[in-house]
Amino acid sequence: MLKPLVFDIKRYSINDGPGIRATIFFKGCPLNCLWCHNPESISPQVQKLFTTSKCIRCGECCRVCPVNACRLTPESVVTDNDLCILCGQCAEACPTLAIEMSGRYRSTEELLAIIKKERPFFDQSGGGVTFSGGEPLLYPEFLVEILDACRKQGIHCAIDTSGFVETETLLKVAQYTDLFLYDLKMVDPEKHKRYTGVANRLILENLQALAGEGADIQVRIPLIGGVNDDEGSIVAAAAFVASLPGEKRLVSLLPFHDVAGGKDEKLGQARDLSALYEPDQETLQRVIEVFSGYGLTASVGG
Ligand code: SF4
Ligand code: SF4
């Protein structure tokens, strides 16, 4: 079974489902959304992050590297990615934490032990564990195993997904899942492809299939100024959610905040986000009213 690559574990999370939660972030995502605030979640491989401003040019990383992939320059350190085997020894040796490795393979037992430690907070608050990403459904066998184990312990389990996965896989995992946090970016297929890199037909069909099975679903809409905050996009999203089988669902609006810049720099990459902006209060209110017109309750936040 494929062990998941985990890039973060957040304790005391209050935005990833009901109550206080532990959120486990899996690395690897089939989408590449322009606004992604966790760009390190996209690659399904371990990555080396580097913060230039923290580097004091001590040369420790170069000294310990087993393949001579690090080279000291007059300004800082450069890594030859063709040579680097992502062993992480440079990160361990760096005295200023200028180097970090993102992604660690975790076993079911390891993650269960972490989850169980949070149990008192779950019990007091009606919380539980949320598997997020990246895309947790890239690891379906692992998910079934850990969801089943959590369920046997009476721990509430949520999955935060893009929905871009085979329908059969999604419905199988749904049998072990208490709640889906299902991201709906855009209904317009051309726009969806342009901003996320993939078509949305499967995502929309999967949401319909999941709703048809009676799954508990909270639809989450990342609201990105300049991308999907226009009247046409909002009305299309509201109409789609309202047309889903089953009871009327709560909709969470997640307004865009430009917080990924620092992470892009650490990854040695750049994105042009100049056309994106944070939606203002007036826009948020307008969106809530549009959803209300379709009999849906939308609110801002997780
Ligand atoms: S991760 Fe390992 S191989 Fe890569 S630069 Fe660091 S020490 Fe060298
Ligand atoms: S060990 Fe850290 S601080 Fe020293 S040269 Fe390497 S990256 Fe810079």
mmCIF file of C-alpha atoms and ligand atoms in Angstrom:
data_model
loop_
_atom_site.group_PDB
_atom_site.id
_atom_site.type_symbol
_atom_site.label_atom_id
_atom_site.label_comp_id
_atom_site.label_asym_id
_atom_site.label_seq_id
_atom_site.Cartn_x
_atom_site.Cartn_y
_atom_site.Cartn_z
ATOM 1 C CA MET A 1 0.000 0.000 0.000
ATOM 2 C CA LEU A 2 1.204 3.487 -0.890
ATOM 3 C CA LYS A 3 2.311 5.333 2.265
ATOM 4 C CA PRO A 4 1.134 8.949 2.132
ATOM 5 C CA LEU A 5 3.566 11.809 1.931
ATOM 6 C CA VAL A 6 2.473 14.294 4.608
ATOM 7 C CA PHE A 7 3.677 17.883 4.524
ATOM 8 C CA ASP A 8 1.925 19.286 7.578
ATOM 9 C CA ILE A 9 -0.122 18.302 10.605
ATOM 10 C CA LYS A 10 -2.149 21.086 12.161
ATOM 11 C CA ARG A 11 -3.501 20.675 15.682
ATOM 12 C CA TYR A 12 -6.349 22.745 17.196
ATOM 13 C CA SER A 13 -7.735 23.515 13.754
ATOM 14 C CA ILE A 14 -11.143 25.224 13.815
ATOM 15 C CA ASN A 15 -11.667 25.790 10.087
ATOM 16 C CA ASP A 16 -11.633 22.260 8.704
ATOM 17 C CA GLY A 17 -14.947 20.864 9.886
ATOM 18 C CA PRO A 18 -16.906 20.918 13.154
ATOM 19 C CA GLY A 19 -15.242 21.421 16.557
ATOM 20 C CA ILE A 20 -11.538 21.328 17.253
ATOM 21 C CA ARG A 21 -9.733 19.149 14.739
ATOM 22 C CA ALA A 22 -6.386 17.699 13.785
ATOM 23 C CA THR A 23 -5.821 18.333 10.082
ATOM 24 C CA ILE A 24 -3.407 16.129 8.185
ATOM 25 C CA PHE A 25 -2.145 17.574 4.914
ATOM 26 C CA PHE A 26 -1.136 15.106 2.207
ATOM 27 C CA LYS A 27 1.312 16.116 -0.473
ATOM 28 C CA GLY A 28 0.385 15.790 -4.132
ATOM 29 C CA CYS A 29 -2.530 17.349 -6.013
ATOM 30 C CA PRO A 30 -3.863 16.766 -9.542
ATOM 31 C CA LEU A 31 -4.920 20.423 -9.722
ATOM 32 C CA ASN A 32 -2.628 23.418 -9.918
ATOM 33 C CA CYS A 33 -4.844 26.339 -8.915
ATOM 34 C CA LEU A 34 -3.351 29.721 -9.602
ATOM 35 C CA TRP A 35 -4.296 30.981 -6.119
ATOM 36 C CA CYS A 36 -3.123 27.909 -4.150
ATOM 37 C CA HIS A 37 -1.909 29.065 -0.724
ATOM 38 C CA ASN A 38 -0.031 25.811 -0.145
ATOM 39 C CA PRO A 39 2.117 25.529 -3.289
ATOM 40 C CA GLU A 40 4.278 22.903 -1.588
ATOM 41 C CA SER A 41 1.206 20.631 -1.572
ATOM 42 C CA ILE A 42 1.116 20.232 -5.357
ATOM 43 C CA SER A 43 4.179 18.086 -6.035
ATOM 44 C CA PRO A 44 3.751 14.452 -4.914
ATOM 45 C CA GLN A 45 7.426 14.344 -3.978
ATOM 46 C CA VAL A 46 9.588 15.515 -1.113
ATOM 47 C CA GLN A 47 10.842 19.052 -1.789
ATOM 48 C CA LYS A 48 13.666 21.145 -0.435
ATOM 49 C CA LEU A 49 12.662 24.665 0.651
ATOM 50 C CA PHE A 50 15.246 27.400 1.046
ATOM 51 C CA THR A 51 14.939 30.821 2.699
ATOM 52 C CA THR A 52 17.755 32.973 1.333
ATOM 53 C CA SER A 53 17.432 35.644 4.026
ATOM 54 C CA LYS A 54 18.141 33.080 6.779
ATOM 55 C CA CYS A 55 21.340 31.770 5.209
ATOM 56 C CA ILE A 56 24.548 32.914 6.949
ATOM 57 C CA ARG A 57 26.826 31.150 4.447
ATOM 58 C CA CYS A 58 28.384 28.887 7.055
ATOM 59 C CA GLY A 59 28.816 26.095 4.493
ATOM 60 C CA GLU A 60 27.542 23.298 6.771
ATOM 61 C CA CYS A 61 25.044 22.126 4.147
ATOM 62 C CA CYS A 62 27.816 21.783 1.553
ATOM 63 C CA ARG A 63 29.989 19.898 4.041
ATOM 64 C CA VAL A 64 27.380 17.227 4.847
ATOM 65 C CA CYS A 65 25.836 16.744 1.399
ATOM 66 C CA PRO A 66 26.692 13.171 0.295
ATOM 67 C CA VAL A 67 26.455 13.980 -3.414
ATOM 68 C CA ASN A 68 27.992 17.466 -3.510
ATOM 69 C CA ALA A 69 24.751 19.043 -4.652
ATOM 70 C CA CYS A 70 25.199 22.203 -2.509
ATOM 71 C CA ARG A 71 27.509 24.983 -3.624
ATOM 72 C CA LEU A 72 28.383 28.122 -1.677
ATOM 73 C CA THR A 73 28.158 31.325 -3.722
ATOM 74 C CA PRO A 74 29.135 34.905 -2.764
ATOM 75 C CA GLU A 75 25.474 35.605 -1.952
ATOM 76 C CA SER A 76 24.156 32.342 -0.566
ATOM 77 C CA VAL A 77 23.935 28.621 -1.448
ATOM 78 C CA VAL A 78 22.651 26.966 -4.598
ATOM 79 C CA THR A 79 21.443 23.393 -4.985
ATOM 80 C CA ASP A 80 21.980 21.344 -8.111
ATOM 81 C CA ASN A 81 18.573 19.677 -8.357
ATOM 82 C CA ASP A 82 19.885 17.127 -10.863
ATOM 83 C CA LEU A 83 22.301 15.841 -8.238
ATOM 84 C CA CYS A 84 20.182 16.282 -5.086
ATOM 85 C CA ILE A 85 18.718 13.023 -3.753
ATOM 86 C CA LEU A 86 16.472 14.836 -1.246
ATOM 87 C CA CYS A 87 18.082 13.071 1.707
ATOM 88 C CA GLY A 88 17.506 16.053 4.014
ATOM 89 C CA GLN A 89 20.968 15.967 5.615
ATOM 90 C CA CYS A 90 21.560 19.619 4.710
ATOM 91 C CA ALA A 91 18.328 20.638 6.476
ATOM 92 C CA GLU A 92 19.397 18.760 9.606
ATOM 93 C CA ALA A 93 22.797 20.431 9.551
ATOM 94 C CA CYS A 94 21.670 23.991 8.833
ATOM 95 C CA PRO A 95 21.983 26.007 12.067
ATOM 96 C CA THR A 96 19.553 28.742 10.995
ATOM 97 C CA LEU A 97 16.751 26.577 9.557
ATOM 98 C CA ALA A 98 17.300 28.191 6.173
ATOM 99 C CA ILE A 99 16.683 24.753 4.668
ATOM 100 C CA GLU A 100 13.509 22.762 5.299
ATOM 101 C CA MET A 101 12.357 19.526 3.735
ATOM 102 C CA SER A 102 8.662 19.407 2.843
ATOM 103 C CA GLY A 103 7.066 15.963 2.923
ATOM 104 C CA ARG A 104 7.547 12.891 5.066
ATOM 105 C CA TYR A 105 6.160 9.403 4.503
ATOM 106 C CA ARG A 106 3.913 8.413 7.407
ATOM 107 C CA SER A 107 2.474 5.058 8.402
ATOM 108 C CA THR A 108 -1.076 4.444 9.593
ATOM 109 C CA GLU A 109 0.219 3.633 13.078
ATOM 110 C CA GLU A 110 2.232 6.836 13.258
ATOM 111 C CA LEU A 111 -0.689 9.028 12.223
ATOM 112 C CA LEU A 112 -3.138 7.173 14.456
ATOM 113 C CA ALA A 113 -0.899 7.779 17.456
ATOM 114 C CA ILE A 114 -0.882 11.513 16.668
ATOM 115 C CA ILE A 115 -4.662 11.581 16.146
ATOM 116 C CA LYS A 116 -5.369 9.708 19.373
ATOM 117 C CA LYS A 117 -3.396 12.249 21.423
ATOM 118 C CA GLU A 118 -5.914 14.911 20.319
ATOM 119 C CA ARG A 119 -8.871 12.839 21.468
ATOM 120 C CA PRO A 120 -9.711 14.943 24.575
ATOM 121 C CA PHE A 121 -10.084 18.059 22.362
ATOM 122 C CA PHE A 122 -12.259 16.179 19.895
ATOM 123 C CA ASP A 123 -14.495 14.874 22.657
ATOM 124 C CA GLN A 124 -14.922 18.277 24.333
ATOM 125 C CA SER A 125 -15.695 20.150 21.122
ATOM 126 C CA GLY A 126 -17.420 17.675 18.833
ATOM 127 C CA GLY A 127 -14.335 17.721 16.618
ATOM 128 C CA GLY A 128 -12.261 15.045 14.945
ATOM 129 C CA VAL A 129 -9.684 14.525 12.250
ATOM 130 C CA THR A 130 -9.655 16.042 8.761
ATOM 131 C CA PHE A 131 -7.612 14.616 5.919
ATOM 132 C CA SER A 132 -6.664 17.441 3.592
ATOM 133 C CA GLY A 133 -3.974 18.305 1.092
ATOM 134 C CA GLY A 134 -3.027 18.444 -1.622
ATOM 135 C CA GLU A 135 -5.497 15.740 -2.456
ATOM 136 C CA PRO A 136 -5.948 13.026 0.192
ATOM 137 C CA LEU A 137 -7.813 10.807 -2.273
ATOM 138 C CA LEU A 138 -4.518 10.193 -4.083
ATOM 139 C CA TYR A 139 -4.030 7.620 -1.308
ATOM 140 C CA PRO A 140 -7.361 5.735 -1.276
ATOM 141 C CA GLU A 141 -6.161 2.446 0.216
ATOM 142 C CA PHE A 142 -4.392 4.218 3.006
ATOM 143 C CA LEU A 143 -7.441 6.414 3.626
ATOM 144 C CA VAL A 144 -9.776 3.450 3.913
ATOM 145 C CA GLU A 145 -7.435 1.851 6.434
ATOM 146 C CA ILE A 146 -7.039 4.909 8.651
ATOM 147 C CA LEU A 147 -10.682 5.987 8.340
ATOM 148 C CA ASP A 148 -11.787 2.536 9.400
ATOM 149 C CA ALA A 149 -9.408 2.595 12.352
ATOM 150 C CA CYS A 150 -10.661 6.047 13.410
ATOM 151 C CA ARG A 151 -14.274 4.983 13.036
ATOM 152 C CA LYS A 152 -13.675 1.986 15.322
ATOM 153 C CA GLN A 153 -12.392 4.467 17.922
ATOM 154 C CA GLY A 154 -15.460 6.697 17.461
ATOM 155 C CA ILE A 155 -13.420 9.555 15.958
ATOM 156 C CA HIS A 156 -15.263 11.860 13.531
ATOM 157 C CA CYS A 157 -13.529 11.917 10.126
ATOM 158 C CA ALA A 158 -13.722 14.566 7.410
ATOM 159 C CA ILE A 159 -12.092 14.640 3.993
ATOM 160 C CA ASP A 160 -11.240 17.893 2.250
ATOM 161 C CA THR A 161 -11.155 17.123 -1.463
ATOM 162 C CA SER A 162 -11.003 18.698 -4.900
ATOM 163 C CA GLY A 163 -13.239 15.871 -6.123
ATOM 164 C CA PHE A 164 -10.883 15.165 -9.021
ATOM 165 C CA VAL A 165 -10.695 11.420 -8.529
ATOM 166 C CA GLU A 166 -12.323 8.310 -10.015
ATOM 167 C CA THR A 167 -15.963 8.133 -8.940
ATOM 168 C CA GLU A 168 -15.583 4.535 -7.782
ATOM 169 C CA THR A 169 -12.715 5.522 -5.494
ATOM 170 C CA LEU A 170 -14.620 8.466 -4.054
ATOM 171 C CA LEU A 171 -17.719 6.411 -3.302
ATOM 172 C CA LYS A 172 -15.686 3.645 -1.700
ATOM 173 C CA VAL A 173 -13.914 6.088 0.616
ATOM 174 C CA ALA A 174 -17.281 7.746 1.332
ATOM 175 C CA GLN A 175 -18.419 4.594 3.119
ATOM 176 C CA TYR A 176 -15.879 5.346 5.844
ATOM 177 C CA THR A 177 -16.205 9.159 5.923
ATOM 178 C CA ASP A 178 -18.474 11.262 8.163
ATOM 179 C CA LEU A 179 -18.157 14.548 6.284
ATOM 180 C CA PHE A 180 -16.818 15.809 2.972
ATOM 181 C CA LEU A 181 -15.468 19.333 2.619
ATOM 182 C CA TYR A 182 -15.880 19.489 -1.142
ATOM 183 C CA ASP A 183 -14.173 22.287 -3.057
ATOM 184 C CA LEU A 184 -16.188 23.792 -5.881
ATOM 185 C CA LYS A 185 -14.069 26.286 -7.766
ATOM 186 C CA MET A 186 -16.058 27.118 -10.890
ATOM 187 C CA VAL A 187 -18.878 25.668 -12.921
ATOM 188 C CA ASP A 188 -17.646 27.171 -16.193
ATOM 189 C CA PRO A 189 -15.498 24.411 -17.782
ATOM 190 C CA GLU A 190 -13.205 26.659 -19.799
ATOM 191 C CA LYS A 191 -12.465 28.944 -16.865
ATOM 192 C CA HIS A 192 -11.918 25.977 -14.572
ATOM 193 C CA LYS A 193 -9.367 24.481 -16.938
ATOM 194 C CA ARG A 194 -7.613 27.824 -17.348
ATOM 195 C CA TYR A 195 -7.218 28.504 -13.622
ATOM 196 C CA THR A 196 -6.749 24.994 -12.192
ATOM 197 C CA GLY A 197 -5.184 23.061 -15.072
ATOM 198 C CA VAL A 198 -7.939 20.396 -15.237
ATOM 199 C CA ALA A 199 -11.462 20.052 -16.617
ATOM 200 C CA ASN A 200 -14.286 20.155 -14.073
ATOM 201 C CA ARG A 201 -16.716 17.613 -15.498
ATOM 202 C CA LEU A 202 -15.530 14.816 -13.216
ATOM 203 C CA ILE A 203 -15.574 17.145 -10.204
ATOM 204 C CA LEU A 204 -19.171 18.202 -10.829
ATOM 205 C CA GLU A 205 -20.325 14.652 -11.587
ATOM 206 C CA ASN A 206 -18.627 13.347 -8.452
ATOM 207 C CA LEU A 207 -20.329 15.979 -6.319
ATOM 208 C CA GLN A 208 -23.677 14.917 -7.752
ATOM 209 C CA ALA A 209 -22.848 11.239 -7.172
ATOM 210 C CA LEU A 210 -21.761 11.852 -3.590
ATOM 211 C CA ALA A 211 -24.882 13.873 -2.854
ATOM 212 C CA GLY A 212 -26.970 11.143 -4.488
ATOM 213 C CA GLU A 213 -25.484 8.633 -2.030
ATOM 214 C CA GLY A 214 -26.645 10.814 0.852
ATOM 215 C CA ALA A 215 -23.134 11.764 1.988
ATOM 216 C CA ASP A 216 -22.776 14.647 4.445
ATOM 217 C CA ILE A 217 -21.187 17.388 2.322
ATOM 218 C CA GLN A 218 -20.121 20.941 3.071
ATOM 219 C CA VAL A 219 -19.429 22.720 -0.217
ATOM 220 C CA ARG A 220 -16.450 25.078 -0.028
ATOM 221 C CA ILE A 221 -15.983 27.791 -2.609
ATOM 222 C CA PRO A 222 -12.647 29.596 -2.775
ATOM 223 C CA LEU A 223 -13.768 33.097 -3.684
ATOM 224 C CA ILE A 224 -11.055 34.650 -5.804
ATOM 225 C CA GLY A 225 -11.396 38.277 -6.833
ATOM 226 C CA GLY A 226 -10.791 38.579 -10.575
ATOM 227 C CA VAL A 227 -11.510 34.873 -11.157
ATOM 228 C CA ASN A 228 -14.889 33.702 -9.830
ATOM 229 C CA ASP A 229 -16.410 36.668 -7.956
ATOM 230 C CA ASP A 230 -18.416 37.871 -10.970
ATOM 231 C CA GLU A 231 -22.192 37.581 -11.102
ATOM 232 C CA GLY A 232 -22.169 34.794 -13.733
ATOM 233 C CA SER A 233 -19.803 32.556 -11.753
ATOM 234 C CA ILE A 234 -21.670 33.055 -8.479
ATOM 235 C CA VAL A 235 -25.112 32.416 -9.951
ATOM 236 C CA ALA A 236 -23.832 29.285 -11.737
ATOM 237 C CA ALA A 237 -22.280 27.940 -8.524
ATOM 238 C CA ALA A 238 -25.409 28.653 -6.465
ATOM 239 C CA ALA A 239 -27.688 27.054 -9.077
ATOM 240 C CA PHE A 240 -25.460 23.973 -9.238
ATOM 241 C CA VAL A 241 -25.339 23.478 -5.464
ATOM 242 C CA ALA A 242 -29.096 24.050 -5.199
ATOM 243 C CA SER A 243 -29.704 21.369 -7.855
ATOM 244 C CA LEU A 244 -27.847 18.653 -5.907
ATOM 245 C CA PRO A 245 -29.949 15.802 -4.577
ATOM 246 C CA GLY A 246 -30.712 15.730 -0.864
ATOM 247 C CA GLU A 247 -31.147 18.466 1.700
ATOM 248 C CA LYS A 248 -29.981 22.044 1.093
ATOM 249 C CA ARG A 249 -26.347 22.288 2.036
ATOM 250 C CA LEU A 250 -24.314 24.857 3.925
ATOM 251 C CA VAL A 251 -21.817 26.623 1.690
ATOM 252 C CA SER A 252 -18.509 27.993 2.993
ATOM 253 C CA LEU A 253 -16.923 30.893 1.171
ATOM 254 C CA LEU A 254 -13.136 31.004 1.442
ATOM 255 C CA PRO A 255 -11.976 34.452 0.320
ATOM 256 C CA PHE A 256 -8.603 34.704 -1.402
ATOM 257 C CA HIS A 257 -5.668 36.043 0.631
ATOM 258 C CA ASP A 258 -2.271 36.380 -0.959
ATOM 259 C CA VAL A 259 -0.255 34.402 1.591
ATOM 260 C CA ALA A 260 1.714 32.048 -0.646
ATOM 261 C CA GLY A 261 4.393 34.484 -1.789
ATOM 262 C CA GLY A 262 6.888 33.443 0.896
ATOM 263 C CA LYS A 263 6.368 29.769 0.104
ATOM 264 C CA ASP A 264 6.862 30.336 -3.626
ATOM 265 C CA GLU A 265 10.163 31.984 -2.868
ATOM 266 C CA LYS A 266 11.254 29.071 -0.682
ATOM 267 C CA LEU A 267 10.398 26.699 -3.541
ATOM 268 C CA GLY A 268 12.374 28.847 -5.962
ATOM 269 C CA GLN A 269 9.326 29.582 -8.101
ATOM 270 C CA ALA A 270 7.183 32.592 -8.974
ATOM 271 C CA ARG A 271 3.529 33.074 -9.909
ATOM 272 C CA ASP A 272 1.911 36.165 -11.341
ATOM 273 C CA LEU A 273 -1.002 36.842 -8.978
ATOM 274 C CA SER A 274 -1.319 40.503 -9.925
ATOM 275 C CA ALA A 275 -4.755 39.974 -11.492
ATOM 276 C CA LEU A 276 -6.172 38.398 -8.308
ATOM 277 C CA TYR A 277 -7.531 40.337 -5.335
ATOM 278 C CA GLU A 278 -9.297 39.798 -2.035
ATOM 279 C CA PRO A 279 -13.068 40.170 -2.421
ATOM 280 C CA ASP A 280 -14.396 43.099 -0.354
ATOM 281 C CA GLN A 281 -17.229 42.992 2.184
ATOM 282 C CA GLU A 282 -19.755 44.239 -0.343
ATOM 283 C CA THR A 283 -18.910 41.364 -2.706
ATOM 284 C CA LEU A 284 -19.112 38.801 0.084
ATOM 285 C CA GLN A 285 -22.541 40.117 1.101
ATOM 286 C CA ARG A 286 -23.707 40.002 -2.518
ATOM 287 C CA VAL A 287 -22.537 36.387 -2.870
ATOM 288 C CA ILE A 288 -24.336 35.390 0.334
ATOM 289 C CA GLU A 289 -27.529 36.995 -1.009
ATOM 290 C CA VAL A 290 -27.254 35.156 -4.340
ATOM 291 C CA PHE A 291 -26.961 31.821 -2.512
ATOM 292 C CA SER A 292 -29.829 32.798 -0.227
ATOM 293 C CA GLY A 293 -31.936 33.395 -3.329
ATOM 294 C CA TYR A 294 -31.411 29.699 -4.136
ATOM 295 C CA GLY A 295 -32.450 28.650 -0.637
ATOM 296 C CA LEU A 296 -28.848 28.049 0.464
ATOM 297 C CA THR A 297 -27.037 29.340 3.551
ATOM 298 C CA ALA A 298 -23.580 30.611 2.657
ATOM 299 C CA SER A 299 -21.135 32.016 5.188
ATOM 300 C CA VAL A 300 -17.548 33.176 5.190
ATOM 301 C CA GLY A 301 -14.963 30.775 6.624
ATOM 302 C CA GLY A 302 -14.258 27.055 7.004
HETATM 303 S S1 SF4 B 1 18.869 17.079 0.408
HETATM 304 FE FE1 SF4 B 1 20.673 15.749 0.597
HETATM 305 S S2 SF4 B 1 21.388 15.550 -1.501
HETATM 306 FE FE2 SF4 B 1 20.027 17.283 -1.505
HETATM 307 S S3 SF4 B 1 21.322 19.067 -1.195
HETATM 308 FE FE3 SF4 B 1 20.605 18.396 0.824
HETATM 309 S S4 SF4 B 1 22.196 17.033 1.613
HETATM 310 FE FE4 SF4 B 1 22.522 17.249 -0.618
HETATM 311 S S1 SF4 B 2 23.900 25.395 6.434
HETATM 312 FE FE1 SF4 B 2 22.195 26.841 6.289
HETATM 313 S S2 SF4 B 2 23.042 28.796 6.880
HETATM 314 FE FE2 SF4 B 2 24.793 27.450 6.452
HETATM 315 S S3 SF4 B 2 25.261 27.849 4.281
HETATM 316 FE FE3 SF4 B 2 23.863 26.131 4.312
HETATM 317 S S4 SF4 B 2 21.807 27.068 4.083
HETATM 318 FE FE4 SF4 B 2 23.235 28.686 4.646
#
